[in-house]
CSV table of C-alpha atoms in Angstrom, one decimal:
chain,number,residue,atom,x,y,z
A,24,MET,CA,0.1,0.1,0.1
A,25,ARG,CA,2.9,2.5,1.0
A,26,PHE,CA,4.6,1.9,-2.7
A,27,GLN,CA,1.3,2.3,-4.2
A,28,PHE,CA,1.1,5.5,-2.5
A,29,PHE,CA,4.5,6.6,-4.0
A,30,ALA,CA,3.2,5.5,-7.4
A,31,GLU,CA,0.0,7.8,-7.2
A,32,TYR,CA,1.5,10.5,-5.3
A,33,ARG,CA,2.4,13.8,-7.2
A,34,GLY,CA,2.9,16.5,-4.7
A,35,SER,CA,5.7,18.8,-4.0
A,36,LEU,CA,7.7,16.8,-1.4
A,37,SER,CA,10.8,14.9,-2.4
A,38,ARG,CA,11.1,11.3,-2.7
A,39,ALA,CA,13.6,11.6,0.2
A,40,HIS,CA,11.4,13.0,2.6
A,41,LEU,CA,8.6,10.7,1.6
A,42,CYS,CA,10.6,7.8,2.2
A,43,ARG,CA,11.4,9.0,5.9
A,44,MET,CA,7.9,9.9,6.3
A,45,MET,CA,6.7,6.6,5.4
A,46,GLN,CA,9.4,4.5,6.6
A,47,VAL,CA,10.6,2.9,3.4
A,48,SER,CA,14.0,2.8,1.8
A,49,ASP,CA,14.8,4.3,-1.3
A,50,ARG,CA,16.1,0.8,-2.4
A,51,GLY,CA,12.7,-0.7,-1.5
A,52,LEU,CA,11.0,2.0,-3.6
A,53,ARG,CA,13.2,1.5,-6.7
A,54,ALA,CA,12.7,-2.3,-6.4
A,55,SER,CA,8.7,-1.7,-6.5
A,56,ARG,CA,9.0,0.2,-9.5
A,57,SER,CA,11.1,-2.1,-11.6
A,58,GLY,CA,9.9,-5.6,-9.7
A,59,PRO,CA,6.9,-7.7,-11.1
A,60,PRO,CA,3.2,-6.4,-10.6
A,61,SER,CA,1.9,-7.8,-7.0
A,62,ARG,CA,-0.6,-10.7,-7.2
A,63,ARG,CA,-3.5,-7.9,-6.8
A,64,GLN,CA,-2.3,-6.0,-9.5
A,65,ARG,CA,-2.4,-9.2,-11.9
A,66,ARG,CA,-5.9,-9.9,-10.8
A,67,ASP,CA,-6.5,-6.4,-11.5
A,68,MET,CA,-5.3,-6.6,-15.1
A,69,ILE,CA,-7.4,-9.9,-15.8
A,70,LEU,CA,-10.4,-8.1,-14.3
A,71,LEU,CA,-9.7,-5.2,-16.6
A,72,ALA,CA,-9.5,-7.3,-19.5
A,73,HIS,CA,-13.0,-8.8,-18.8
A,74,ILE,CA,-14.3,-5.3,-18.0
A,75,ARG,CA,-13.2,-3.9,-21.6
A,76,GLU,CA,-14.8,-6.9,-23.4
A,77,GLN,CA,-18.1,-6.5,-21.5
A,78,HIS,CA,-17.8,-2.7,-22.2
A,79,ARG,CA,-17.3,-3.2,-25.7
A,80,LEU,CA,-20.3,-5.9,-26.0
A,81,SER,CA,-22.8,-3.6,-24.0
A,82,LEU,CA,-21.8,-1.1,-26.6
A,83,GLY,CA,-20.7,1.1,-23.6
A,84,ARG,CA,-23.8,1.5,-21.9
A,85,TYR,CA,-23.4,-0.8,-18.8
A,86,GLY,CA,-22.2,1.2,-15.6
A,87,ARG,CA,-20.9,-0.3,-12.5
A,88,PRO,CA,-24.2,-2.3,-11.3
A,89,ARG,CA,-24.9,-4.0,-14.5
A,90,MET,CA,-21.1,-4.6,-15.1
A,91,THR,CA,-20.8,-6.4,-11.6
A,92,GLN,CA,-24.0,-8.6,-12.5
A,93,GLU,CA,-22.5,-9.4,-16.0
A,94,LEU,CA,-19.0,-10.5,-14.5
A,95,ASN,CA,-20.5,-12.4,-11.7
A,96,GLU,CA,-22.5,-14.4,-14.0
A,97,LEU,CA,-19.1,-15.2,-16.0
A,98,GLY,CA,-18.3,-16.8,-12.9
A,99,ILE,CA,-16.0,-13.9,-12.2
A,100,HIS,CA,-16.6,-13.2,-8.5
A,101,VAL,CA,-16.2,-9.3,-7.8
A,102,GLY,CA,-17.7,-6.5,-5.8
A,103,GLN,CA,-19.2,-3.3,-7.6
A,104,ARG,CA,-16.6,-0.9,-5.6
A,105,ARG,CA,-13.7,-2.8,-7.1
A,106,VAL,CA,-15.4,-2.8,-10.5
A,107,ALA,CA,-16.2,1.3,-10.1
A,108,ARG,CA,-12.5,1.5,-9.2
A,109,ILE,CA,-11.2,-0.4,-12.2
A,110,MET,CA,-13.2,1.6,-14.6
A,111,ARG,CA,-12.7,5.0,-13.2
A,112,ASP,CA,-8.8,4.3,-13.1
A,113,ASN,CA,-8.7,3.3,-16.8
A,114,GLY,CA,-11.1,5.8,-18.3
A,115,ILE,CA,-14.2,3.3,-18.7
A,116,GLN,CA,-17.1,5.4,-18.9
A,117,VAL,CA,-20.8,5.0,-19.7
A,118,LEU,CA,-22.0,7.0,-22.6
A,119,ARG,CA,-24.5,9.4,-21.7
A,120,SER,CA,-27.8,10.1,-23.6
A,121,ARG,CA,-29.3,13.2,-25.3
A,122,LYS,CA,-32.8,14.6,-24.9
A,123,PHE,CA,-35.4,12.3,-26.5
A,124,LYS,CA,-37.9,14.0,-28.7
A,125,ARG,CA,-41.3,12.4,-29.3
A,126,THR,CA,-43.4,12.5,-32.6
A,127,THR,CA,-47.3,11.8,-32.0
A,128,ASP,CA,-49.8,12.7,-34.4
A,129,SER,CA,-52.9,13.0,-32.3
A,130,ASP,CA,-55.1,15.4,-33.9
A,131,HIS,CA,-57.4,13.4,-35.7
A,132,SER,CA,-61.1,12.3,-35.3
A,133,PHE,CA,-60.7,8.4,-34.6
A,134,ASN,CA,-62.0,6.9,-31.3
A,135,ILE,CA,-59.5,6.7,-28.5
A,136,ALA,CA,-59.3,3.4,-26.3
A,137,PRO,CA,-59.1,3.7,-22.6
A,138,ASN,CA,-55.7,3.6,-20.9
A,139,ARG,CA,-55.9,-0.1,-19.9
A,140,LEU,CA,-52.4,-0.3,-18.8
A,141,ASN,CA,-52.3,2.4,-16.5
A,142,GLN,CA,-48.5,2.4,-15.9
A,143,ASP,CA,-48.4,-1.1,-14.8
A,144,PHE,CA,-45.7,-2.2,-17.0
A,145,MET,CA,-44.9,-5.7,-15.5
A,146,ALA,CA,-46.4,-8.9,-16.7
A,147,THR,CA,-47.0,-12.3,-15.1
A,148,ALA,CA,-46.3,-14.3,-18.3
A,149,PRO,CA,-45.2,-13.5,-21.9
A,150,ASN,CA,-47.8,-12.0,-24.2
A,151,ARG,CA,-50.2,-10.7,-21.8
A,152,LYS,CA,-49.2,-6.9,-22.3
A,153,TRP,CA,-47.3,-5.2,-25.3
A,154,ALA,CA,-46.5,-1.8,-26.0
A,155,GLY,CA,-45.8,-0.1,-29.1
A,156,ASP,CA,-44.5,3.2,-30.5
A,157,ILE,CA,-42.8,5.1,-33.5
A,158,THR,CA,-39.5,6.9,-33.6
A,159,TYR,CA,-37.7,9.0,-36.3
A,160,ILE,CA,-33.9,8.4,-37.1
A,161,ARG,CA,-32.0,11.2,-39.4
A,162,THR,CA,-30.3,10.0,-42.6
A,163,ARG,CA,-28.5,11.9,-45.7
A,164,GLU,CA,-31.2,10.5,-47.8
A,165,GLY,CA,-34.1,11.9,-45.3
A,166,TRP,CA,-36.2,10.5,-42.3
A,167,ALA,CA,-36.2,7.0,-41.3
A,168,TYR,CA,-39.3,5.9,-39.0
A,169,LEU,CA,-38.9,3.0,-36.6
A,170,SER,CA,-42.1,1.2,-35.2
A,171,VAL,CA,-41.8,-1.3,-32.7
A,172,ILE,CA,-43.6,-3.6,-30.6
A,173,ILE,CA,-42.3,-4.7,-27.2
A,174,ASP,CA,-43.6,-7.7,-24.7
A,175,LEU,CA,-43.5,-6.2,-21.5
A,176,TYR,CA,-42.6,-9.5,-19.8
A,177,SER,CA,-39.2,-10.0,-21.0
A,178,ARG,CA,-38.6,-6.3,-22.5
A,179,ARG,CA,-38.0,-8.0,-25.9
A,180,VAL,CA,-38.8,-6.3,-29.3
A,181,ILE,CA,-41.3,-8.8,-30.9
A,182,GLY,CA,-42.3,-6.6,-33.9
A,183,TRP,CA,-40.5,-4.0,-35.9
A,184,ALA,CA,-40.4,-2.1,-38.9
A,185,ILE,CA,-38.5,0.8,-40.9
A,186,GLY,CA,-40.1,3.0,-43.5
A,187,ASN,CA,-39.8,6.4,-44.9
A,188,ARG,CA,-43.0,7.5,-44.0
A,189,MET,CA,-44.8,7.7,-40.6
A,190,LYS,CA,-48.1,6.3,-41.8
A,191,GLN,CA,-50.4,3.4,-40.5
A,192,GLY,CA,-48.9,0.9,-43.0
A,193,LEU,CA,-45.3,1.0,-40.9
A,194,ALA,CA,-47.2,0.3,-37.7
A,195,LEU,CA,-49.2,-2.5,-39.2
A,196,ARG,CA,-45.9,-4.1,-40.3
A,197,ALA,CA,-44.7,-4.2,-37.0
A,198,LEU,CA,-48.0,-5.6,-35.7
A,199,ASP,CA,-48.1,-8.2,-38.3
A,200,MET,CA,-44.4,-9.3,-37.3
A,201,ALA,CA,-45.3,-9.2,-33.6
A,202,ILE,CA,-48.7,-11.7,-34.1
A,203,ALA,CA,-46.8,-13.9,-36.4
A,204,LEU,CA,-43.9,-15.1,-34.0
A,205,PRO,CA,-45.5,-15.8,-30.7
A,206,ARG,CA,-49.3,-16.0,-31.5
A,207,PRO,CA,-50.6,-14.0,-28.4
A,208,PRO,CA,-53.5,-15.2,-26.7
A,209,HIS,CA,-56.7,-13.7,-26.7
A,210,GLY,CA,-57.3,-10.5,-24.4
A,211,CYS,CA,-53.4,-9.4,-24.8
A,212,ILE,CA,-53.5,-5.8,-23.9
A,213,HIS,CA,-51.8,-3.8,-26.8
A,214,HIS,CA,-50.7,-0.3,-25.5
A,215,THR,CA,-49.8,2.6,-27.6
A,216,ASP,CA,-50.2,6.4,-27.6
A,217,ARG,CA,-53.2,8.2,-29.4
A,218,GLY,CA,-51.3,8.6,-32.5
A,219,ALA,CA,-53.5,8.2,-35.8
A,220,GLN,CA,-51.5,5.2,-37.1
A,221,TYR,CA,-52.8,3.1,-34.0
A,222,CYS,CA,-56.3,4.7,-33.9
A,223,ALA,CA,-57.0,4.2,-37.7
A,224,HIS,CA,-59.5,1.7,-38.9
A,225,GLU,CA,-57.7,-0.8,-40.2
A,226,TYR,CA,-55.3,-1.1,-37.2
A,227,GLN,CA,-57.9,-1.3,-34.8
A,228,LYS,CA,-59.5,-4.0,-37.2
A,229,ARG,CA,-56.5,-6.0,-37.1
A,230,LEU,CA,-56.6,-5.8,-33.1
A,231,ARG,CA,-60.3,-7.1,-33.2
A,232,ARG,CA,-59.3,-9.9,-35.5
A,233,HIS,CA,-56.5,-11.3,-33.2
A,234,LYS,CA,-58.3,-10.6,-30.1
A,235,LEU,CA,-56.2,-7.8,-28.9
A,236,ARG,CA,-57.4,-5.4,-26.2
A,237,PRO,CA,-56.3,-2.1,-27.4
A,238,SER,CA,-55.0,0.6,-24.6
A,239,MET,CA,-53.8,4.2,-25.1
A,240,SER,CA,-52.0,6.6,-23.2
A,241,GLY,CA,-53.7,9.8,-21.9
A,242,LYS,CA,-53.1,12.9,-23.9
A,243,GLY,CA,-49.9,14.6,-23.3
A,244,HIS,CA,-48.8,11.9,-20.7
A,245,CYS,CA,-45.4,10.2,-22.1
A,246,PHE,CA,-44.9,8.4,-18.7
A,247,ASP,CA,-48.0,6.1,-19.8
A,248,ASN,CA,-45.4,4.4,-22.6
A,249,SER,CA,-42.3,4.8,-20.9
A,250,ALA,CA,-41.2,1.3,-21.4
A,251,VAL,CA,-41.1,1.9,-25.2
A,252,GLU,CA,-39.7,5.2,-24.6
A,253,SER,CA,-36.9,3.7,-22.5
A,254,PHE,CA,-36.2,1.4,-25.7
A,255,PHE,CA,-35.9,4.5,-28.0
A,256,LYS,CA,-33.5,6.0,-25.7
A,257,SER,CA,-31.3,2.9,-25.4
A,258,LEU,CA,-31.2,2.6,-29.1
A,259,LYS,CA,-30.4,6.2,-29.8
A,260,THR,CA,-27.7,6.3,-27.1
A,261,GLU,CA,-26.1,2.8,-27.7
A,262,LEU,CA,-26.4,2.9,-31.7
A,263,ILE,CA,-28.0,5.8,-33.4
A,264,TRP,CA,-26.1,8.9,-32.3
A,265,ARG,CA,-22.9,7.2,-32.5
A,266,ASN,CA,-23.2,7.4,-36.6
A,267,ALA,CA,-23.8,9.7,-39.3
A,268,TRP,CA,-26.3,7.5,-41.4
A,269,GLN,CA,-26.2,7.8,-45.0
A,270,THR,CA,-29.4,5.5,-46.1
A,271,ARG,CA,-32.4,4.1,-44.7
A,272,ARG,CA,-30.9,0.9,-45.6
A,273,ASP,CA,-28.0,1.3,-43.5
A,274,VAL,CA,-30.1,2.3,-40.5
A,275,GLU,CA,-32.6,-0.8,-41.2
A,276,VAL,CA,-29.6,-3.1,-41.3
A,277,ALA,CA,-27.8,-1.6,-38.0
A,278,VAL,CA,-31.2,-1.8,-36.2
A,279,PHE,CA,-31.6,-5.6,-37.2
A,280,GLU,CA,-28.3,-6.4,-35.9
A,281,TYR,CA,-28.7,-4.4,-32.7
A,282,ILE,CA,-32.3,-5.8,-31.6
A,283,ASN,CA,-31.4,-9.3,-32.8
A,284,GLY,CA,-27.6,-9.4,-31.7
A,285,PHE,CA,-27.6,-7.5,-28.6
A,286,TYR,CA,-31.0,-5.9,-27.2
A,287,ASN,CA,-33.2,-9.2,-27.2
A,288,PRO,CA,-30.4,-12.0,-26.5
A,289,ARG,CA,-28.1,-9.9,-24.2
A,290,ARG,CA,-29.1,-6.7,-22.7
A,291,ARG,CA,-30.1,-6.3,-19.0
A,292,HIS,CA,-32.8,-4.2,-18.1
A,293,SER,CA,-33.4,-2.3,-15.0
A,294,ALA,CA,-36.9,-2.7,-14.8
A,295,LEU,CA,-36.5,-6.6,-14.4
A,296,HIS,CA,-33.9,-6.1,-11.8
A,297,GLY,CA,-31.0,-6.4,-14.2
A,298,LYS,CA,-32.3,-9.7,-16.0
């Protein structure tokens, strides 16, 4: 510990003065600097390699708690304080997000469904509660719009579609994907905002055909659909804002890889206690 203090200290005292104060010899200090790393230092170096790898796999998103959980599941038993120290000492930081902007066209004459979800984002089994929304992504050839549907039990994206127009057809493509894969039981709640895409006749007809119960957020209540907002925030922080996108096709390929290669199979969700 004393030699470590010497290595980290950058004050105005001379080395000889510090040696006398800390009761160590100048020869011992030189040996500590030229000798092999200690057992603890070697373990920290191994742990640092694992942290860097998980930092890369998580797209720079995991902070101390999730990083510690990931390492423990890999059989590397370490505490949060040690993980935080190594990340801090080596400049490994969580990438921060920018402000998220919503786009919802609620100025229409379609019927509005009641809020059956009522901000209860937990489900007891798969395909009991779904939530959907649409966001936008800037590319050099114009806006790309992403529609998603998320199963609130697992937080997995079960339906998604990208297009150049934020119309009903985009939302229907995401819905059709979600319906085709898990075959939801009758009575599954389908929650969205009040956008015209979701209130339109064909979309509501599709919900009735598959016995899905429509649910819609209150006007101006962004927290009513915060589960999907959280996904969009993660997507933009971990993928979208890191690149200047040339085409909508580039975005589509990248989103496919993100959802199927990281978000669905690997990402830990704080709402599910890091699972």
